[in-house]
XYZ file of C-alpha atoms in Angstrom:
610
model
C 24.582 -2.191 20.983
C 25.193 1.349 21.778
C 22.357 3.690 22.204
C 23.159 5.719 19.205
C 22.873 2.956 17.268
C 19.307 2.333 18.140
C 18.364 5.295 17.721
C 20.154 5.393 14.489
C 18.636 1.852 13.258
C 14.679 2.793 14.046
C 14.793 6.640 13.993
C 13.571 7.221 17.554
C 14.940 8.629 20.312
C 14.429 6.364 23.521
C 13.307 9.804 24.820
C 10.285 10.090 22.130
C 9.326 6.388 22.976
C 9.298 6.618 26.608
C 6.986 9.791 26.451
C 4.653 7.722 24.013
C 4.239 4.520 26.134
C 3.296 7.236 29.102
C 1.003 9.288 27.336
C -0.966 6.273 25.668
C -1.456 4.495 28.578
C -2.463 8.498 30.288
C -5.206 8.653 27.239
C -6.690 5.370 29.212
C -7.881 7.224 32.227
C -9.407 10.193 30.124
C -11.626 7.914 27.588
C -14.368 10.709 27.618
C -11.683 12.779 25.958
C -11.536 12.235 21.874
C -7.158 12.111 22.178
C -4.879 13.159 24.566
C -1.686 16.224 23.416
C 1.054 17.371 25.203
C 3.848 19.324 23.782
C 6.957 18.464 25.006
C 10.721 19.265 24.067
C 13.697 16.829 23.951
C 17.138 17.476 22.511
C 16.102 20.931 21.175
C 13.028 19.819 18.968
C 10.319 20.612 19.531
C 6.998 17.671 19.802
C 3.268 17.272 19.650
C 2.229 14.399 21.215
C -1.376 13.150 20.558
C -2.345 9.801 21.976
C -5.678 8.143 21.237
C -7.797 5.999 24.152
C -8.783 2.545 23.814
C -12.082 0.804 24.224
C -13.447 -1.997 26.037
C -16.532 -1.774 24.204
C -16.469 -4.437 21.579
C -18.129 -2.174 18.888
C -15.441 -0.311 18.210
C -13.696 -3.734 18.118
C -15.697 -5.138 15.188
C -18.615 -3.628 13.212
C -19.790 -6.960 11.524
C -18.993 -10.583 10.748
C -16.999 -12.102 9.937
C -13.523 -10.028 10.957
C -15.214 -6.786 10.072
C -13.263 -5.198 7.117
C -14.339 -2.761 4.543
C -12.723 -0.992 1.347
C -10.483 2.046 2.498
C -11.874 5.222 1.810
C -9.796 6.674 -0.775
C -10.345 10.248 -0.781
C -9.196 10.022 2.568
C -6.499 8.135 2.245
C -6.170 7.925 -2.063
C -2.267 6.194 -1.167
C -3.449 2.758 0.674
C -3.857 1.085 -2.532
C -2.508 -1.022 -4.627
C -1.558 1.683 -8.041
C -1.117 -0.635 -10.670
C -3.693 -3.595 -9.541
C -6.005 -0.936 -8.997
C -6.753 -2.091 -5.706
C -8.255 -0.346 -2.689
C -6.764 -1.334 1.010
C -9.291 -3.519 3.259
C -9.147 -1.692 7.210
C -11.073 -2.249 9.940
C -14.574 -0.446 9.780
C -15.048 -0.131 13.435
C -11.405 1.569 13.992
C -11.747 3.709 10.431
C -15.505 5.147 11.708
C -14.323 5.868 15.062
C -11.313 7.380 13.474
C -13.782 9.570 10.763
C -15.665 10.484 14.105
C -12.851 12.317 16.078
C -11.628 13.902 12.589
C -14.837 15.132 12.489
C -15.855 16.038 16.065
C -12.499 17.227 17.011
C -9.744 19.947 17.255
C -7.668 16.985 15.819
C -7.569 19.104 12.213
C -6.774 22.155 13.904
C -4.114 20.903 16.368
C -2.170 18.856 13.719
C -2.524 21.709 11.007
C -1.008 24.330 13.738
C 1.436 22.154 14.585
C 2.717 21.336 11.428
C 3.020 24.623 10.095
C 5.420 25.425 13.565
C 7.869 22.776 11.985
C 6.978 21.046 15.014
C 7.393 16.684 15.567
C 4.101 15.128 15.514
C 4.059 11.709 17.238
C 0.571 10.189 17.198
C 0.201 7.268 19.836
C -1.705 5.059 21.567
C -2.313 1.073 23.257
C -4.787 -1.237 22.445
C -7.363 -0.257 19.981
C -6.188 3.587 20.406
C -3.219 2.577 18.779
C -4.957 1.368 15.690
C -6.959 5.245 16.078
C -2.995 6.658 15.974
C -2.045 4.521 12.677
C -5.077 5.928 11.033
C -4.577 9.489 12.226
C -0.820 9.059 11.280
C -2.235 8.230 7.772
C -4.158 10.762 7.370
C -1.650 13.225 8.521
C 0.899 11.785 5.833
C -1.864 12.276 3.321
C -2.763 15.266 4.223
C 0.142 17.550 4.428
C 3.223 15.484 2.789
C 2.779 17.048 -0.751
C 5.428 17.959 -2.910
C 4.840 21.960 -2.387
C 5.194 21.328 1.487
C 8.022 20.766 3.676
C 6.907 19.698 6.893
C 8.342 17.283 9.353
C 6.712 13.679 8.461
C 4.791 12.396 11.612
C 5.393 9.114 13.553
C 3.277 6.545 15.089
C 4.516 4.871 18.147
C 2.064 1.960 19.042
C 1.912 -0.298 21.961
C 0.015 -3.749 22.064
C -1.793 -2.627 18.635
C -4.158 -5.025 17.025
C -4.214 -5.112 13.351
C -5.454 -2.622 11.694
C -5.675 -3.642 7.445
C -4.748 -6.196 4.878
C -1.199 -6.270 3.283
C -1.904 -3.585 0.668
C -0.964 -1.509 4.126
C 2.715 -3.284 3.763
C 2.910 -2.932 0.278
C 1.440 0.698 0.315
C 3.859 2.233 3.560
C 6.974 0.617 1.244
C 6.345 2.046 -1.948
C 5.270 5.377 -0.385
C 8.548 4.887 1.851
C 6.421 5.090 5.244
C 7.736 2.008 6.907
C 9.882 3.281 9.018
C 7.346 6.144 10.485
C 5.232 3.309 11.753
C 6.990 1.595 14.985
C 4.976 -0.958 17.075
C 6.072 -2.717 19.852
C 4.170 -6.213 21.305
C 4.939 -7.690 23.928
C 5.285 -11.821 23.386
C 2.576 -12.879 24.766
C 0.321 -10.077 24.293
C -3.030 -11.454 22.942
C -4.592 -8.281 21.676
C -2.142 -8.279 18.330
C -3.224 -11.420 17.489
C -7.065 -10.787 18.090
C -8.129 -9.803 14.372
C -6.478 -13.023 13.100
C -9.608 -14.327 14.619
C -13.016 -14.300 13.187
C -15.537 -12.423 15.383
C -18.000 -15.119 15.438
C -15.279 -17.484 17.151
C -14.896 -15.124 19.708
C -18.115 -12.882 20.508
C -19.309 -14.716 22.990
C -16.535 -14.092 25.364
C -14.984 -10.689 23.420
C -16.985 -8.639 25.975
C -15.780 -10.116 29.440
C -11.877 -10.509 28.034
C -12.076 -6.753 27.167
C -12.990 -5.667 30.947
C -10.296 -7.719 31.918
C -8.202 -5.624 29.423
C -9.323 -2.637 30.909
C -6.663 -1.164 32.964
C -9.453 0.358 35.314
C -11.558 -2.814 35.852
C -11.267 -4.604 39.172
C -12.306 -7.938 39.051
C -13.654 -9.705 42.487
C -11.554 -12.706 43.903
C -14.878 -14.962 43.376
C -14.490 -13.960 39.774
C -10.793 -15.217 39.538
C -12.336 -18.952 38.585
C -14.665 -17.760 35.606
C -12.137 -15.260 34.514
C -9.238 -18.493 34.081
C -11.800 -20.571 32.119
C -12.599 -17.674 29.961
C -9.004 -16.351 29.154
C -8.278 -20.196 28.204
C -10.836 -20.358 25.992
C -9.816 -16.972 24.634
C -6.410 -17.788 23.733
C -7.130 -21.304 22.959
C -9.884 -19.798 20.094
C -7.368 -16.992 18.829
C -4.546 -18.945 18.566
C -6.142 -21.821 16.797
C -7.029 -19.013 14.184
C -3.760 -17.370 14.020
C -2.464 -20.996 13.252
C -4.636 -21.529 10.256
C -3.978 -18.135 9.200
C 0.295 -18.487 9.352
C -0.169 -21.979 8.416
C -1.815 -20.742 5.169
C 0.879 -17.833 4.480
C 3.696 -20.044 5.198
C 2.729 -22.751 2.289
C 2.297 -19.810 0.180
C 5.860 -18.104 1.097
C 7.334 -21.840 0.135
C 5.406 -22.089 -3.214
C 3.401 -25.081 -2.106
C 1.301 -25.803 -5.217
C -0.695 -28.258 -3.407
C -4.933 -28.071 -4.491
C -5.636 -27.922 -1.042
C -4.922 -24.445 0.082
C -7.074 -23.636 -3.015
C -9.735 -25.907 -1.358
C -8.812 -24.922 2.364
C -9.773 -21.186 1.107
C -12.775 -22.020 -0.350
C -14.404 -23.264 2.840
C -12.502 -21.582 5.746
C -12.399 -17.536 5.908
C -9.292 -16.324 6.458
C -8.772 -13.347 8.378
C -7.704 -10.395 5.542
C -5.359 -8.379 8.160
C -1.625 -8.222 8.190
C 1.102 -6.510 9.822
C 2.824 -3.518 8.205
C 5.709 -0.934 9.501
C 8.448 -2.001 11.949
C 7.769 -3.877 14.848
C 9.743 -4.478 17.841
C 9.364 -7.604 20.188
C 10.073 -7.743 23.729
C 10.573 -11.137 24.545
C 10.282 -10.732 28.453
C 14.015 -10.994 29.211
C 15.016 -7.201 28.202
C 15.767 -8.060 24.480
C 14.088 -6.194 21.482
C 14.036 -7.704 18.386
C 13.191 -5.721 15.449
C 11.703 -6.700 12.392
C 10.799 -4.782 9.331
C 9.444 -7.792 7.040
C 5.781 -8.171 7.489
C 5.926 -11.852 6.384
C 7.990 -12.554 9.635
C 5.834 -10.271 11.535
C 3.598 -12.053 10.836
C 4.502 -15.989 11.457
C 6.435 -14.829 14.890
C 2.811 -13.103 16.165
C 2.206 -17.047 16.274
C 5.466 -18.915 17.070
C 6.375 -16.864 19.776
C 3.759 -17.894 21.750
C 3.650 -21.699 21.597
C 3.229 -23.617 24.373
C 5.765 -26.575 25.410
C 2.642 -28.419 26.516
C -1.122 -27.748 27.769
C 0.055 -27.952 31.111
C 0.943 -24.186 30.522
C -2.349 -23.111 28.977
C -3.425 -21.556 31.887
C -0.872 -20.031 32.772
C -0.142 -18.271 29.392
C -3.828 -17.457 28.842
C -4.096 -15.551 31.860
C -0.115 -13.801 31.233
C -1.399 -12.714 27.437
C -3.710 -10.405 29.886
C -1.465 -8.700 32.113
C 1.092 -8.685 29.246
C -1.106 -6.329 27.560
C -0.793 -4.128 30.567
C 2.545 -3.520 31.624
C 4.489 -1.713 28.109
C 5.520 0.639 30.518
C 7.883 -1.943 32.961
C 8.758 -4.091 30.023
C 10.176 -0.738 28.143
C 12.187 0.309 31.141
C 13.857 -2.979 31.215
C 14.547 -3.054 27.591
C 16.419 0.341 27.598
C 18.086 -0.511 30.479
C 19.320 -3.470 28.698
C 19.607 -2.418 25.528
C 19.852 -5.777 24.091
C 18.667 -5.161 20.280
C 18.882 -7.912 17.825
C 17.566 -6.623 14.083
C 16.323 -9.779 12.097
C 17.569 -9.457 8.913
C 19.202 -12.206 6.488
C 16.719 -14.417 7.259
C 17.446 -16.202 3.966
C 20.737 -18.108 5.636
C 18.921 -18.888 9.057
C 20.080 -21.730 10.273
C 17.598 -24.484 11.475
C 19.447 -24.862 14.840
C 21.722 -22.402 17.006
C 25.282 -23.579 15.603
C 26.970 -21.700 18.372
C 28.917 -19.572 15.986
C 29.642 -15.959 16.790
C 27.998 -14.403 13.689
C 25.967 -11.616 12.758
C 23.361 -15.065 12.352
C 24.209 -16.420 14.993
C 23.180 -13.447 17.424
C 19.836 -14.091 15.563
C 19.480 -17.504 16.004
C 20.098 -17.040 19.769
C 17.688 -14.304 19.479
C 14.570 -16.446 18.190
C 16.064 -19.581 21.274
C 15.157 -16.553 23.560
C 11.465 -16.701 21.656
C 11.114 -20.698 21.731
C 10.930 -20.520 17.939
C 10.762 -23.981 17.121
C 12.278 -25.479 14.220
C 9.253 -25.243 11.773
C 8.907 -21.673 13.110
C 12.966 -20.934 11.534
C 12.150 -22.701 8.519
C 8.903 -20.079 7.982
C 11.027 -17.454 9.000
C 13.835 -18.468 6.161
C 11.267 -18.792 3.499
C 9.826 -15.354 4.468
C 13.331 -13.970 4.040
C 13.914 -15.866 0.788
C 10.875 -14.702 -0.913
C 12.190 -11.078 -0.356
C 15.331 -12.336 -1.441
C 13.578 -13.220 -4.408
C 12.182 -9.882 -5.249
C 14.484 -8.225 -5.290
C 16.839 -10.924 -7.721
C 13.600 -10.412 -9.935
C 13.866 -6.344 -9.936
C 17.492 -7.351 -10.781
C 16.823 -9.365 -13.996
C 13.954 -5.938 -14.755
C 16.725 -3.850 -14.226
C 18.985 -5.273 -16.784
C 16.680 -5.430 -19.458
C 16.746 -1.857 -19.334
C 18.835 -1.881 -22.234
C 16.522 -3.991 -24.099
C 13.613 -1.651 -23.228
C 15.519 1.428 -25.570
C 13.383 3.433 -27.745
C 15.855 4.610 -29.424
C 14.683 2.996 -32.858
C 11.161 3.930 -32.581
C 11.762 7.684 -31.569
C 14.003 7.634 -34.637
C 11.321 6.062 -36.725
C 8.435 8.972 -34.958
C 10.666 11.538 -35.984
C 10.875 10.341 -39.506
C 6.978 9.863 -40.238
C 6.336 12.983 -38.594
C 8.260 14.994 -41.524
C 5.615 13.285 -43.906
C 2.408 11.877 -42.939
C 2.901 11.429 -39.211
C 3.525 8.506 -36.810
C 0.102 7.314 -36.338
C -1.297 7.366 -39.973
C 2.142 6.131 -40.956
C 2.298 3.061 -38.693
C -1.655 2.487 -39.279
C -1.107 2.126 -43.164
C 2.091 -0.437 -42.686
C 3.198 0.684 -46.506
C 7.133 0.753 -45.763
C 9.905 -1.460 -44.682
C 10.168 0.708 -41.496
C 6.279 0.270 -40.614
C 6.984 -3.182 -40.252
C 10.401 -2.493 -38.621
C 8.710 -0.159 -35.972
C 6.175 -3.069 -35.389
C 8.753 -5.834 -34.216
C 9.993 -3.481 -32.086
C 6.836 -2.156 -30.981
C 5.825 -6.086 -29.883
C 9.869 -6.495 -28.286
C 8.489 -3.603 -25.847
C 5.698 -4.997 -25.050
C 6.642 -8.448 -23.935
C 9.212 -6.467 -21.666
C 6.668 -4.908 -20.513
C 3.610 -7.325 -20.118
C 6.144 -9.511 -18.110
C 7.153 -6.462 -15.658
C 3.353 -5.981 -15.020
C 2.492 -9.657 -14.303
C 4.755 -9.461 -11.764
C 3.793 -6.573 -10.178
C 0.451 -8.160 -10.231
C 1.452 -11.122 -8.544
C 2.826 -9.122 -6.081
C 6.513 -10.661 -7.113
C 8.392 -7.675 -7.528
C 9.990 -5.409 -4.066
C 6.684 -3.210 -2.997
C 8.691 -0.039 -3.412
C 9.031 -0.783 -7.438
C 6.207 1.103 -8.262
C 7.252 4.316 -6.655
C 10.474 4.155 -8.365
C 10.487 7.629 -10.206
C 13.466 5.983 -12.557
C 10.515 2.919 -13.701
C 7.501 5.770 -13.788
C 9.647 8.110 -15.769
C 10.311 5.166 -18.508
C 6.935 3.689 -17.802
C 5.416 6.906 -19.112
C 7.853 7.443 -22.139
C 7.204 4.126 -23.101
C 3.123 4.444 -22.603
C 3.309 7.738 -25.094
C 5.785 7.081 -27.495
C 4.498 2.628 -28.206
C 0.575 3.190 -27.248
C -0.639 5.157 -30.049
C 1.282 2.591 -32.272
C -1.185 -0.252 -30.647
C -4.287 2.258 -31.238
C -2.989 2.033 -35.011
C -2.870 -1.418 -35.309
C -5.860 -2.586 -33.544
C -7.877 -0.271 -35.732
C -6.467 -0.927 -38.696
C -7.388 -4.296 -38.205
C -10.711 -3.355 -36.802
C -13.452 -5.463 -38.678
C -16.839 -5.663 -37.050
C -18.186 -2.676 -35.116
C -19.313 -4.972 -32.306
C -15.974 -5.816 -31.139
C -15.978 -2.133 -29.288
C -13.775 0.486 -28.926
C -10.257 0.339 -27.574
C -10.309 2.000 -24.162
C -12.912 -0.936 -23.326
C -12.250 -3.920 -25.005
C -8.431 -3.610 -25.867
C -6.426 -1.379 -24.110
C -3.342 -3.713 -22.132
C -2.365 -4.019 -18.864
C 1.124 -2.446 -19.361
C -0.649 0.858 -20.294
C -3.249 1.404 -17.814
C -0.689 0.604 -14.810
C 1.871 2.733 -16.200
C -0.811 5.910 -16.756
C -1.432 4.725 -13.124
C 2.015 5.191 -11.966
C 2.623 8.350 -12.974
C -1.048 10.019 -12.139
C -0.016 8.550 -8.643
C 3.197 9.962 -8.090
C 2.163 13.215 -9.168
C -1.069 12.831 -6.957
C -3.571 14.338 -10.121
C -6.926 12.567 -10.765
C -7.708 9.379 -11.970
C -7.460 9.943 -15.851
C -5.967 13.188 -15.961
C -2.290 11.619 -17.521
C -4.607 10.039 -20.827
C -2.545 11.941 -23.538
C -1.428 8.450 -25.045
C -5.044 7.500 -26.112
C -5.965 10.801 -27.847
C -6.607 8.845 -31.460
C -8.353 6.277 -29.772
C -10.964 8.337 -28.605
C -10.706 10.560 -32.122
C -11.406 7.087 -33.490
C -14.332 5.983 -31.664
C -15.584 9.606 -31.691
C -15.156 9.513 -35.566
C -16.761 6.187 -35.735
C -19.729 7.566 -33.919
C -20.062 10.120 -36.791
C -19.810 8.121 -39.454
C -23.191 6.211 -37.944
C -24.869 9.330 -38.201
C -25.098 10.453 -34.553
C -25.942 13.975 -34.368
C -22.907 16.441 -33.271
C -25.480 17.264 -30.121
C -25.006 13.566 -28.765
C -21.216 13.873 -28.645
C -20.349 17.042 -28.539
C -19.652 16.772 -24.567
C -17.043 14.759 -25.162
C -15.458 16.333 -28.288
C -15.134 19.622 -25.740
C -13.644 17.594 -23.137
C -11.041 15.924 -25.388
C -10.500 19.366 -26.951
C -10.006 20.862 -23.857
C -7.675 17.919 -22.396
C -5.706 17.916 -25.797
C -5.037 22.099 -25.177
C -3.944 21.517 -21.395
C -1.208 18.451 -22.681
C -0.018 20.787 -25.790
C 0.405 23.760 -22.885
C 2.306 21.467 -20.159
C 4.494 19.807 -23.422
C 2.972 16.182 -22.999
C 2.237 16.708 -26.695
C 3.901 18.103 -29.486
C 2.141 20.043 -32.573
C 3.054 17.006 -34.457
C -0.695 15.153 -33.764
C -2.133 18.689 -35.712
C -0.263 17.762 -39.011
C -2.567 18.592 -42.055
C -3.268 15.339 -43.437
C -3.330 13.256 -39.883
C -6.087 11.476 -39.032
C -6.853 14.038 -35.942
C -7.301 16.776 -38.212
C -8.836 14.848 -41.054
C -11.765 13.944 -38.119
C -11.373 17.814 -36.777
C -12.735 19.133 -40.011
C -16.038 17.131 -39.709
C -16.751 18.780 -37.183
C -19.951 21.368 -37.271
C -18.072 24.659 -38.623
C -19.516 26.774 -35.644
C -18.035 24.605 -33.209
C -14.638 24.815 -35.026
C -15.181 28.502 -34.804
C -15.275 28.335 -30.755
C -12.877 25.321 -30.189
C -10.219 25.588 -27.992
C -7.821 24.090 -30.299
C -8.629 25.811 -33.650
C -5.367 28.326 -33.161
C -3.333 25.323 -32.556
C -4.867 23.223 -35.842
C -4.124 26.458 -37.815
C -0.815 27.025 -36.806
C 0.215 23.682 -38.987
């Protein structure tokens, strides 16, 4: 493994890493200070390098029971979610408030922003529970200035010894946002402090204060304390470790596709820790190897394998290592890149269960994990991790090739037809013609393409990056405005009793609203703003509303807001003059309408243009 290579496989120069492990383990002795920068130059580019202290107070460990999570803030950081599912990222309260707290308190704002606009490298850092202050600010820095009319650099976070900092939406997010590789974290085997949050706090708060001073890089514990301090760090690892077990034990029977009732019922009764790896990580087993892994799956089963004991007799001894391990990034580093002994675990899917002694690209890993005393059960977690990507991606392969089945061809042809006459909507709403019914095989074809792509994606089954795909969000959004409105049609042609509500509520399918999703995501606008497919649905309930004999007063907020949204789609093309045809059902409702309002409307030169 040649240097260039390395560099070449994770994107850093050893340079850049060496200068992080210093500086985040410099932020340590300045923990009055909110960060730590230096600017620093190597191979002619320019850096900004802003490391974050830890904490040995366990408040800023955990903020409440039982491991302390809370929903993401979103209009901080609107891309840790889960787009289609709708789902907001679970992080760490304690770490996100004391985050929100140096944003706020700071120069952080000022410092990045300067930087960034100087084209300089920003590498945010830190150890400990600093480094789970650097993936935050790294966030936030993505966030904040990574929008399509900028071109600055991207920044990096360089951890060391990090604890977890969020559940896996943070995997699935970093991939489909293609962020992986700026996160790079390196743990040391035996290093407890990754492994803490697998642990509930209540297991652990009892003796969370004392292992943290003996975390501390400044504490000094007496030589009459060496007795307590053994018994505690046993009882420590022994508690978080147990945990972590239950936890990977869990994941694993769910990476096989164990079907067995009693991880249902194991759930229901035990609380499982919510956080998960994410990013790259890098393992130094002790010996001068690094082994780098970019599936969080393995991430996370090896954060337990790797540290199993042969037998108790080396509890103590491991228990009190996990401390210092946490301690010495800085000689384990220099060994490493001295070495330069890099195995990158990939192929997981043909692991063997045994070292076969081959000389193999597989067989460098397998050697790799003997270095790790990865057990047997520990490769056959590993393989099923790698499988299940395996299997991802073989499912975005069977999407992919129903591409051809997913043409629109016919129904375009069939829009642009009705739309000489009556128009698409009214057309497909009446179902008179051989073609109406035509359009409506076609129209349910698309759908069960469609409804099967989305219960994947909401079982999480399809590669994390599909939904940033801007192939998928381009057809998801031709397909979303050219088969919706036909769905509006039917389901109010069929419409019988009032009470059964109006679409938007009570009807409107999966395959629409993660689509509509997709594509208000990628082109970060708000929530709603990408609606254009549902325009006769709300003419329809707005109508409906009418008919009952609502005064114009009660809706007449809304009419100006769809009015006004109608005019900003016809201006940016998302709509074509086609819904103002004379005898459509949009117009047909338009002309109820109070005639001084139609006099002021927004849209009246575009209705009188037909």
């Amino acid at each position: 493994m040649t240097r260039v290579l390395f560099i070449d496989n994770i994107g850093l120069k050893e340079e850049v890493i060496k200068k992080a492990c210093s500086l985040a383990f410099k932020a340590h002795k300045s923990p009055e200070k909110s960060y730590v920068s230096e600017k620093i130059r190597i191979s002619s580019e320019s850096n900004l390098f802003i490391s974050f202290p830890g904490s040995w107070d366990q408040n800023n460990w955990f903020s409440k029971k039982p491991f302390g999570e809370s929903k993401i803030d979103l209009n901080l950081f609107p891309s840790l979610r889960s787009v289609g599912n709708d789902e907001a990222a679970l992080v760490n309260e304690a770490f996100l408030l004391k985050f929100k707290n140096i944003l706020d308190n700071s120069s952080l704002k000022f410092e990045v922003n300067k930087a960034m606009e100087d084209g300089k490298q920003i590498v945010f850092t830190g150890h400990s529970c600093g480094a789970a202050v650097a993936i935050l600010a790294t966030f936030w820095a993505l966030e904040e200035y990574l929008n399509p009319n900028q071109n600055h650099k991207p920044p990096l976070c360089i951890t060391f010894g990090s604890p977890l900092v969020g559940n896996h939406i943070f995997s699935h997010a970093t991939k489909r946002e293609n962020w992986s590789h700026n996160f790079i974290h390196f743990v040391k085997r035996f290093d407890i402090v990754p492994r803490i949050m697998l642990a509930p706090y209540s297991s652990i708060e009892q003796l969370f204060s004392s292992i943290l001073q003996y975390l501390n890089p400044k504490s000094k514990p007496s030589t009459q304390d060496s007795t307590r301090r053994g018994t505690l760090t046993c009882d420590f690892y022994s508690t978080v470790m147990k945990n972590t077990a239950t936890v990977t034990s869990h994941a694993a029977c769910n990476l096989m596709g164990s079907s067995n009732l009693l991880l249902e019922t194991v759930t229901n009764f035990v609380d499982l820790s919510p956080y998960r790896p994410f990013g790259t990580y890098i393992f130094c087993n002790g010996n001068g190897q690094m082994i780098v892994v970019k599936n969080s799956d393995v991430v996370l089963q090896l954060l337990f394998h790797t540290t199993q004991l042969r037998d108790l007799a080396e509890l103590s001894e491991v228990a009190n290592k996990n401390i210092l391990e946490h301690l010495v990034y800085e000689v384990e580093l220099k060994d490493c890149f001295e070495m330069l002994n890099v195995v990158y675990l990939n192929q997981l899917e043909e692991l063997p269960l045994s070292n076969d002694g081959s000389n193999s690209d597989i067989a460098t890993i397998s050697t790799a994990l003997d270095g790790l005393g990865l057990s047997t059960r520990a490769r056959l977690c590993l393989r099923a991790a790698g499988m299940l990507e395996k299997h991802k991606k073989n499912n975005e392969d069977k999407i992919d090739k129903k591409k051809a089945l997913a043409s629109m061809k016919e129904l375009e042809e069939y829009k642009a037809t009705c739309e000489i006459q009556k128009g698409y909507y009214d057309a497909f709403k009446v179902q008179k013609e051989t073609r109406d019914f035509q359009a409506n095989v076609k129209r349910l074809v698309l759908a069960g393409i469609w409804d099967e792509i989305i219960e994947m994606l909401k079982r999480y089954e399809l590669p994390d990056e599909f939904e940033g795909n801007s192939e998928w969000v381009k057809l998801g959004t031709s397909f979303r405005r050219l088969v919706e409105p036909l769905d509006i049609a039917n389901y109010y042609r069929h419409l019988k009793n009032e009470d059964t509500g109006p679409y938007m509520i009570k009807a409107r399918p999966k395959r629409y609203r993660y689509t509509q999703r997709w594509v208000e995501h990628a082109n970060r606008i708000p929530t709603g703003a990408s609606s254009e497919s549902t325009i006769l649905a709300e003419v329809e309930e707005l109508w409906s509303w009418s008919n009952n004999n609502k005064p114009f007063e009660d809706i007449k907020e809304k009419v100006m807001t769809l009015e006004q949204d109608i005019k900003r789609w016809f201006e940016k093309g998302e709509i074509t003059r086609n819904v103002f045809l004379k005898d459509s059902t949009f117009v047909k409702w338009w002309e109820t309408l109070p005639i001084e309002h139609k006099a002021t409307s927004c849209i009246a030169t575009l209705i009188g243009m037909q």
